[in-house]
Tab-separated table of C-alpha atoms and ligand atoms in Angstrom:
chain	number	residue	atom	x	y	z
A	190	UNK	CA	114.403	93.846	108.761
A	191	UNK	CA	116.776	93.240	105.877
A	192	UNK	CA	114.253	90.987	104.191
A	193	UNK	CA	111.631	93.754	104.344
A	194	UNK	CA	114.108	96.164	102.722
A	195	UNK	CA	114.678	93.498	100.038
A	196	UNK	CA	110.892	93.322	99.536
A	197	UNK	CA	110.867	97.119	99.131
A	198	UNK	CA	113.525	96.926	96.391
A	199	UNK	CA	111.326	94.478	94.498
A	200	UNK	CA	108.279	96.719	95.061
A	201	UNK	CA	110.239	99.755	93.776
A	202	UNK	CA	111.060	98.007	90.513
A	203	UNK	CA	107.471	96.844	90.013
A	204	UNK	CA	105.872	100.222	90.756
A	205	UNK	CA	108.445	102.019	88.604
A	206	UNK	CA	107.430	99.741	85.728
A	207	UNK	CA	103.721	100.367	86.402
A	208	UNK	CA	104.249	104.157	86.389
A	209	UNK	CA	105.980	103.942	83.036
A	210	UNK	CA	103.597	101.524	81.388
A	211	UNK	CA	100.145	101.675	82.962
A	212	UNK	CA	97.071	103.862	82.581
A	213	UNK	CA	97.320	107.099	84.601
A	214	UNK	CA	93.543	107.674	84.757
A	215	UNK	CA	91.190	107.609	87.726
A	216	UNK	CA	89.649	104.402	89.086
A	217	UNK	CA	86.035	104.322	90.296
A	218	UNK	CA	87.166	103.965	93.960
A	219	UNK	CA	87.844	106.346	96.869
A	220	UNK	CA	90.416	105.838	99.645
A	221	UNK	CA	89.889	106.257	103.411
A	222	UNK	CA	90.476	110.015	103.177
A	223	UNK	CA	87.851	110.367	100.441
A	224	UNK	CA	90.297	110.999	97.548
A	225	UNK	CA	89.381	109.389	94.228
A	226	UNK	CA	92.054	106.790	93.630
A	227	UNK	CA	94.109	106.692	90.466
A	228	UNK	CA	94.403	103.316	88.782
A	229	UNK	CA	98.082	103.593	89.679
A	230	UNK	CA	97.297	104.086	93.402
A	231	UNK	CA	95.310	100.849	93.285
A	232	UNK	CA	97.966	99.002	91.264
A	233	UNK	CA	100.783	100.187	93.575
A	234	UNK	CA	98.826	99.141	96.643
A	235	UNK	CA	98.257	95.677	95.138
A	236	UNK	CA	101.978	95.279	94.324
A	237	UNK	CA	102.954	96.123	97.904
A	238	UNK	CA	100.281	93.938	99.479
A	239	UNK	CA	101.244	90.969	97.305
A	240	UNK	CA	104.973	91.369	97.999
A	241	UNK	CA	104.715	91.905	101.752
A	242	UNK	CA	102.378	88.927	102.077
A	243	UNK	CA	105.292	86.726	100.991
A	244	UNK	CA	107.316	87.750	104.071
A	245	UNK	CA	106.490	85.872	107.275
A	246	UNK	CA	108.001	88.648	109.405
A	247	UNK	CA	105.139	90.905	108.362
A	248	UNK	CA	102.197	90.467	110.711
A	249	UNK	CA	99.980	93.319	109.592
A	250	UNK	CA	99.837	95.854	106.803
A	251	UNK	CA	98.133	99.231	106.868
A	252	UNK	CA	97.910	101.184	103.642
A	253	UNK	CA	96.951	104.776	102.987
A	254	UNK	CA	94.773	103.340	100.228
A	255	UNK	CA	92.927	100.830	102.459
A	256	UNK	CA	90.243	101.686	104.980
A	257	UNK	CA	91.091	98.761	107.260
A	258	UNK	CA	94.069	97.079	108.805
A	259	UNK	CA	94.982	93.807	107.052
A	260	UNK	CA	96.316	90.829	109.029
A	261	UNK	CA	98.912	88.960	107.013
A	262	UNK	CA	100.776	86.444	109.218
A	263	UNK	CA	99.582	85.875	112.798
A	264	UNK	CA	103.160	85.343	114.051
A	265	UNK	CA	104.697	88.195	112.070
A	266	UNK	CA	106.701	90.549	114.247
A	267	UNK	CA	106.188	93.757	112.278
A	268	UNK	CA	103.394	96.036	111.119
A	269	UNK	CA	104.219	97.815	107.865
A	270	UNK	CA	102.352	101.075	107.248
A	271	UNK	CA	102.747	102.506	103.768
A	272	UNK	CA	101.691	105.159	101.329
A	273	UNK	CA	101.893	103.218	98.034
A	274	UNK	CA	102.135	106.216	95.708
A	275	UNK	CA	102.564	109.537	97.448
A	276	UNK	CA	101.984	112.584	95.259
A	277	UNK	CA	99.820	110.704	92.804
A	278	UNK	CA	98.174	114.018	91.808
A	279	UNK	CA	101.441	115.056	90.109
A	280	UNK	CA	102.261	111.767	88.411
A	281	UNK	CA	100.188	112.706	85.332
A	282	UNK	CA	102.369	115.783	84.761
A	283	UNK	CA	105.467	113.590	84.938
A	284	UNK	CA	106.897	114.960	88.191
A	285	UNK	CA	108.685	112.660	90.624
A	286	UNK	CA	106.583	110.684	93.104
A	287	UNK	CA	107.366	108.144	95.811
A	288	UNK	CA	106.376	105.295	98.111
A	289	UNK	CA	106.840	105.630	101.879
A	290	UNK	CA	107.124	102.795	104.431
A	291	UNK	CA	107.089	102.794	108.233
A	292	UNK	CA	108.027	99.499	109.885
A	293	UNK	CA	106.671	99.163	113.429
A	294	UNK	CA	107.474	96.395	115.898
A	295	UNK	CA	104.224	94.782	117.094
A	296	UNK	CA	100.863	96.362	116.622
A	297	UNK	CA	101.086	99.319	118.997
A	298	UNK	CA	101.857	101.974	116.442
A	299	UNK	CA	103.817	105.030	117.585
A	300	UNK	CA	107.113	106.822	117.107
A	301	UNK	CA	108.531	104.584	119.837
A	302	UNK	CA	107.676	101.328	118.089
A	303	UNK	CA	108.794	102.598	114.674
A	304	UNK	CA	111.982	100.583	114.158
A	305	UNK	CA	112.746	101.322	110.525
A	306	UNK	CA	111.587	103.417	107.588
A	307	UNK	CA	112.197	103.678	103.875
A	308	UNK	CA	111.097	105.635	100.865
A	309	UNK	CA	111.429	105.145	97.125
A	310	UNK	CA	111.734	108.028	94.645
A	311	UNK	CA	110.374	107.395	91.151
A	312	UNK	CA	112.068	110.146	89.183
A	313	UNK	CA	114.416	110.311	86.228
A	314	UNK	CA	116.222	107.669	88.317
A	315	UNK	CA	114.909	105.095	90.734
A	316	UNK	CA	116.325	105.658	94.226
A	317	UNK	CA	115.803	104.157	97.668
A	318	UNK	CA	116.535	105.522	101.138
A	319	UNK	CA	116.387	103.305	104.230
A	320	UNK	CA	116.995	103.687	107.923
A	321	UNK	CA	116.954	101.319	110.868
A	322	UNK	CA	116.636	102.977	114.264
A	323	UNK	CA	120.055	103.862	115.687
A	324	UNK	CA	121.844	103.547	112.342
A	325	UNK	CA	122.812	106.015	109.595
A	326	UNK	CA	120.519	106.789	106.668
A	327	UNK	CA	121.446	104.648	103.654
A	328	UNK	CA	120.927	105.797	100.077
A	329	UNK	CA	120.782	103.564	96.981
A	330	UNK	CA	120.464	104.154	93.257
A	331	UNK	CA	119.076	101.512	90.965
A	332	UNK	CA	121.254	100.647	87.975
A	333	UNK	CA	120.138	99.441	84.534
A	334	UNK	CA	120.181	95.827	85.620
A	335	UNK	CA	117.789	96.513	88.501
A	336	UNK	CA	120.453	96.360	91.225
A	337	UNK	CA	120.391	98.927	94.005
A	338	UNK	CA	123.904	100.223	94.551
A	339	UNK	CA	124.870	101.860	97.784
A	340	UNK	CA	125.758	105.586	97.799
A	341	UNK	CA	127.165	107.713	100.621
A	342	UNK	CA	125.066	107.770	103.790
A	343	UNK	CA	122.938	110.896	104.184
A	344	UNK	CA	123.832	113.587	106.741
A	345	UNK	CA	122.296	117.038	107.021
A	346	UNK	CA	124.350	120.163	107.584
A	347	UNK	CA	123.597	122.319	110.600
A	348	UNK	CA	121.898	124.822	108.269
A	349	UNK	CA	120.517	124.480	104.754
A	350	UNK	CA	119.426	126.742	101.909
A	351	UNK	CA	116.083	125.359	100.750
A	352	UNK	CA	112.565	126.173	101.855
A	353	UNK	CA	109.635	123.906	100.924
A	354	UNK	CA	106.455	125.377	102.427
A	355	UNK	CA	103.341	123.188	102.003
A	356	UNK	CA	99.658	124.051	102.202
A	357	UNK	CA	97.547	126.834	100.769
A	358	UNK	CA	99.107	130.149	101.766
A	359	UNK	CA	95.834	132.010	102.216
A	360	UNK	CA	94.977	129.483	104.937
A	361	UNK	CA	98.276	129.828	106.864
A	362	UNK	CA	98.350	131.503	110.281
A	363	UNK	CA	100.003	134.929	110.525
A	364	UNK	CA	102.763	133.308	112.637
A	365	UNK	CA	103.515	130.735	109.983
A	366	UNK	CA	103.477	133.273	107.184
A	367	UNK	CA	105.918	135.561	108.948
A	368	UNK	CA	108.205	132.590	109.762
A	369	UNK	CA	108.291	131.426	106.128
A	370	UNK	CA	108.821	135.022	104.923
A	371	UNK	CA	111.713	135.414	107.382
A	372	UNK	CA	113.505	132.402	105.853
A	373	UNK	CA	113.116	133.844	102.351
A	374	UNK	CA	114.363	137.209	103.651
A	375	UNK	CA	117.463	135.356	104.933
A	376	UNK	CA	118.166	134.029	101.445
A	377	UNK	CA	116.453	130.624	101.454
A	378	UNK	CA	115.342	129.415	98.020
A	379	UNK	CA	111.868	128.082	97.251
A	380	UNK	CA	111.890	124.406	96.281
A	381	UNK	CA	108.436	122.835	96.278
A	382	UNK	CA	107.085	120.308	93.797
A	383	UNK	CA	103.961	119.196	95.688
A	384	UNK	CA	105.355	115.711	96.312
A	385	UNK	CA	106.723	115.247	99.815
A	386	UNK	CA	109.058	112.433	98.762
A	387	UNK	CA	111.024	114.404	96.124
A	388	UNK	CA	110.777	117.604	98.198
A	389	UNK	CA	112.220	115.973	101.314
A	390	UNK	CA	114.709	113.944	99.260
A	391	UNK	CA	116.065	117.163	97.772
A	392	UNK	CA	116.527	118.684	101.233
A	393	UNK	CA	118.236	115.515	102.499
A	394	UNK	CA	120.629	115.283	99.547
A	395	UNK	CA	121.397	118.998	99.340
A	396	UNK	CA	122.479	119.184	102.962
A	397	UNK	CA	119.441	120.736	104.584
A	398	UNK	CA	116.630	123.241	104.624
A	399	UNK	CA	113.048	123.167	105.791
A	400	UNK	CA	109.957	121.279	104.658
A	401	UNK	CA	106.796	122.377	106.460
A	402	UNK	CA	103.160	121.394	106.276
A	403	UNK	CA	101.429	123.401	109.018
A	404	UNK	CA	97.914	123.268	110.389
A	405	UNK	CA	95.831	125.636	108.256
A	406	UNK	CA	92.426	127.279	108.706
A	407	UNK	CA	90.855	124.627	106.446
A	408	UNK	CA	92.959	121.718	107.788
A	409	UNK	CA	93.879	122.457	111.436
A	410	UNK	CA	95.690	119.097	111.754
A	411	UNK	CA	97.586	119.523	108.502
A	412	UNK	CA	97.363	117.129	105.586
A	413	UNK	CA	100.127	114.603	105.998
A	414	UNK	CA	99.322	111.284	107.629
A	415	UNK	CA	101.128	110.346	110.814
A	416	UNK	CA	101.711	106.612	110.291
A	417	UNK	CA	102.490	106.560	106.578
A	418	UNK	CA	104.164	109.903	105.935
A	419	UNK	CA	105.094	111.889	109.035
A	420	UNK	CA	106.707	109.302	111.350
A	421	UNK	CA	108.817	107.530	108.675
A	422	UNK	CA	110.326	110.866	107.587
A	423	UNK	CA	110.761	111.940	111.234
A	424	UNK	CA	112.926	108.844	111.859
A	425	UNK	CA	114.945	109.554	108.710
A	426	UNK	CA	115.489	113.261	109.478
A	427	UNK	CA	116.587	112.598	113.042
A	428	UNK	CA	118.948	109.816	111.944
A	429	UNK	CA	120.456	112.214	109.383
A	430	UNK	CA	121.181	114.736	112.143
A	431	UNK	CA	118.139	116.963	111.622
A	432	UNK	CA	114.946	117.476	113.562
A	433	UNK	CA	111.267	116.757	112.991
A	434	UNK	CA	108.671	118.535	115.129
A	435	UNK	CA	105.007	119.509	115.214
A	436	UNK	CA	103.796	123.087	115.585
A	437	UNK	CA	104.120	122.922	119.351
A	438	UNK	CA	107.766	122.017	118.900
A	439	UNK	CA	107.277	118.432	120.113
A	440	UNK	CA	109.339	115.702	118.471
A	441	UNK	CA	107.060	114.064	115.937
A	442	UNK	CA	108.359	110.695	117.126
A	443	UNK	CA	106.711	111.455	120.500
A	444	UNK	CA	103.255	112.593	119.358
A	445	UNK	CA	100.166	110.467	119.824
A	446	UNK	CA	99.685	108.647	116.535
A	447	UNK	CA	95.868	108.564	116.910
A	448	UNK	CA	93.632	106.876	114.345
A	449	UNK	CA	95.332	105.043	111.436
A	450	UNK	CA	94.526	107.835	109.032
A	451	UNK	CA	95.222	110.735	111.444
A	452	UNK	CA	97.271	113.694	110.223
A	453	UNK	CA	99.621	116.118	111.967
A	454	UNK	CA	101.217	119.469	111.206
A	455	UNK	CA	104.899	118.784	110.578
A	456	UNK	CA	108.251	120.527	110.179
A	457	UNK	CA	111.331	118.631	108.957
A	458	UNK	CA	114.661	120.398	108.789
A	459	UNK	CA	118.221	120.863	109.810
A	460	UNK	CA	118.902	122.067	113.346
A	461	UNK	CA	119.074	125.739	112.360
A	462	UNK	CA	115.712	125.956	110.587
A	463	UNK	CA	113.939	124.113	113.398
A	464	UNK	CA	115.486	126.483	115.960
A	465	UNK	CA	114.167	129.417	113.861
A	466	UNK	CA	110.755	127.764	113.767
A	467	UNK	CA	110.690	127.431	117.573
A	468	UNK	CA	111.640	131.102	117.877
A	469	UNK	CA	108.987	132.263	115.385
A	470	UNK	CA	106.288	130.159	117.011
A	471	UNK	CA	107.304	131.375	120.491
A	472	UNK	CA	108.240	127.895	121.721
A	473	UNK	CA	110.705	127.953	124.589
B	186	LIG	P1	98.706	112.390	98.673
B	186	LIG	O1	99.143	111.368	99.684
B	186	LIG	O2	97.219	112.451	98.496
B	186	LIG	O3	99.455	112.261	97.395
B	186	LIG	O4	99.018	113.848	99.303
B	186	LIG	C1	100.245	114.074	99.919
B	186	LIG	C2	100.990	115.148	99.167
B	186	LIG	C3	102.402	115.277	99.650
B	186	LIG	O5	103.257	114.533	98.839
B	186	LIG	C4	102.680	116.740	99.485
B	186	LIG	O6	103.663	117.190	100.357
B	186	LIG	C5	101.351	117.342	99.771
B	186	LIG	O7	100.374	116.386	99.442
B	186	LIG	C6	101.126	118.574	98.955
B	186	LIG	O8	99.969	119.185	99.349
B	186	LIG	P2	99.644	120.703	98.925
B	186	LIG	O9	99.426	120.663	97.454
B	186	LIG	O10	98.406	121.019	99.721
B	186	LIG	O11	100.818	121.586	99.322
B	187	LIG	MG1	100.592	110.520	100.554
């Protein structure tokens, strides 16, 4: 596992450089979800593919930017699922973006086989967060020489102050709208950039709060992808002492992961906000 985290440090440095130096325009390609890919999406995907191919522990890679699964080493023990550049629609306005990695043992992909996760934040600073199942959440900042130095481990408080509600409000259910309104009425502050990596990173580092991306009338299964986005953050939130559930209140780590590009409604938060969500949604 450690060697895959070392690969991710190398990837972080390379993608950070590409963001700063390369063309931000659109490519002439679409990804599996039908989004037109930015040149940077394609470049980030190529950096990750090239780097992970050098590691014999990696058997298979699955990218948000690739239609198909890619076999890398027949004897490799792990499948790495990744979103190379999450939030690429806000990179051109110079907001923070990220890369997300889920490391699964074998090729049965589910919350149970997810053994580790990591994300990189490309912001004013380059940061990395990693977790291995059963261990605390580690946080690193990259220094000028390209070394990732360890910070304090990340733990959520029982209750936070931030509310990051995703999706188009006019398409929310009445239940969801009244739940989100109730948090604001309690004093929660709106913090939403449109990039799940910086939005969740802020909640993790500021002690807690809620990030939600519900099912909406136009996207009943939400927007965020289970293998690349939802499960890696679910492992991180639970390891930090929070919770991660779907709109039926089930642990995200227990949902059926479905097709490689499947999505799920998701709620990540500290214990208090998730208990309020269960109450609002009428979940026992
Ligand atoms: P992307 O993978 O195409 O970049 O989309 C994922 C992003 C997330 O980072 C973010 O939470 C979400 O889309 C924002 O969506 P919305 O603008 O609908 O709230
Ligand atoms: Mg994404």
